[in-house]
Amino acid sequence: MSSEFSRTLSLLRQEKGVSQRIAAGALGISQALLSHYENGIREPGLAFVVRACDYYGVSADFILGRTLSPEGNMLTEQDILDAAEPKNNLRGSVLATLQSKLLSGAVGVLFELLGKLGDKAAINAAASYLGSAVYQIYRHLYRSSGANEAYFALDSTLCSMGLPDADMKLSESRLAAALRSLRAQKAEFPDLSSAAINAAYPGRCQSLTQVLSTADARLTALSRQP
């Protein structure tokens, strides 16, 4: 069974706002057994998975970690935005888990594709680009929590003035240069057709497609603003 099952099962219960005792009663098992399921100590049978899906209102594929949509379908950009609404059961930790799955799956596929090219410069440039993005997000979180920014070597003023953004652009230019060089050398690039990606990365390809689709829709909307 998917390693994501136990974590998703626990998060769904927390988002529903019920205790293990109440959830176990509704699911027809003991609290101790539910605890084992949520902690990955034991694996449930199909009958329990079906009851859990009905109880939490999600698809079996979602609870088993086979899809990122609670209904088992591709998520739209609006679905993800709506997930943050208070009325939606996908908020807080479950929403964070959803976004984490999307990005980790997409990044995993991306680096495997870059790895097929065997070019260190391209891989390192991509890692630097994404690393700076992670750095900025974490530093914003760190600053907002009231923690002492002396933890970081980079001066806070330089950080707020956009030095990480500049580093990302530089990394992006290095990545583009590395890929252009490979193309000039007539290197063999991986097949990036939908059929090839789906065949090579079953399951994870949805993450990549979702991230690309959401970003494309968001950027297109921005480009059309007056």
PDB file of N, CA, C and O in Angstrom, residues 38 182 207 220:
ATOM      1  N   GLU A  38      -2.841   4.900  11.058  1.00  0.00           N
ATOM      2  CA  GLU A  38      -2.361   6.262  10.859  1.00  0.00           C
ATOM      3  C   GLU A  38      -0.855   6.383  11.039  1.00  0.00           C
ATOM      4  O   GLU A  38      -0.232   7.304  10.507  1.00  0.00           O
ATOM      5  N   LEU A 182      24.132  21.905 -25.368  1.00  0.00           N
ATOM      6  CA  LEU A 182      23.809  20.508 -25.634  1.00  0.00           C
ATOM      7  C   LEU A 182      23.115  20.363 -26.987  1.00  0.00           C
ATOM      8  O   LEU A 182      23.369  19.408 -27.732  1.00  0.00           O
ATOM      9  N   SER A 207       1.650  15.205 -11.473  1.00  0.00           N
ATOM     10  CA  SER A 207       2.197  16.323 -10.716  1.00  0.00           C
ATOM     11  C   SER A 207       2.805  17.356 -11.643  1.00  0.00           C
ATOM     12  O   SER A 207       2.555  18.553 -11.516  1.00  0.00           O
ATOM     13  N   THR A 220      -0.764  33.325 -18.015  1.00  0.00           N
ATOM     14  CA  THR A 220      -1.568  33.802 -19.147  1.00  0.00           C
ATOM     15  C   THR A 220      -2.550  34.867 -18.698  1.00  0.00           C
ATOM     16  O   THR A 220      -2.753  35.884 -19.380  1.00  0.00           O
TER      17      THR A 220
END
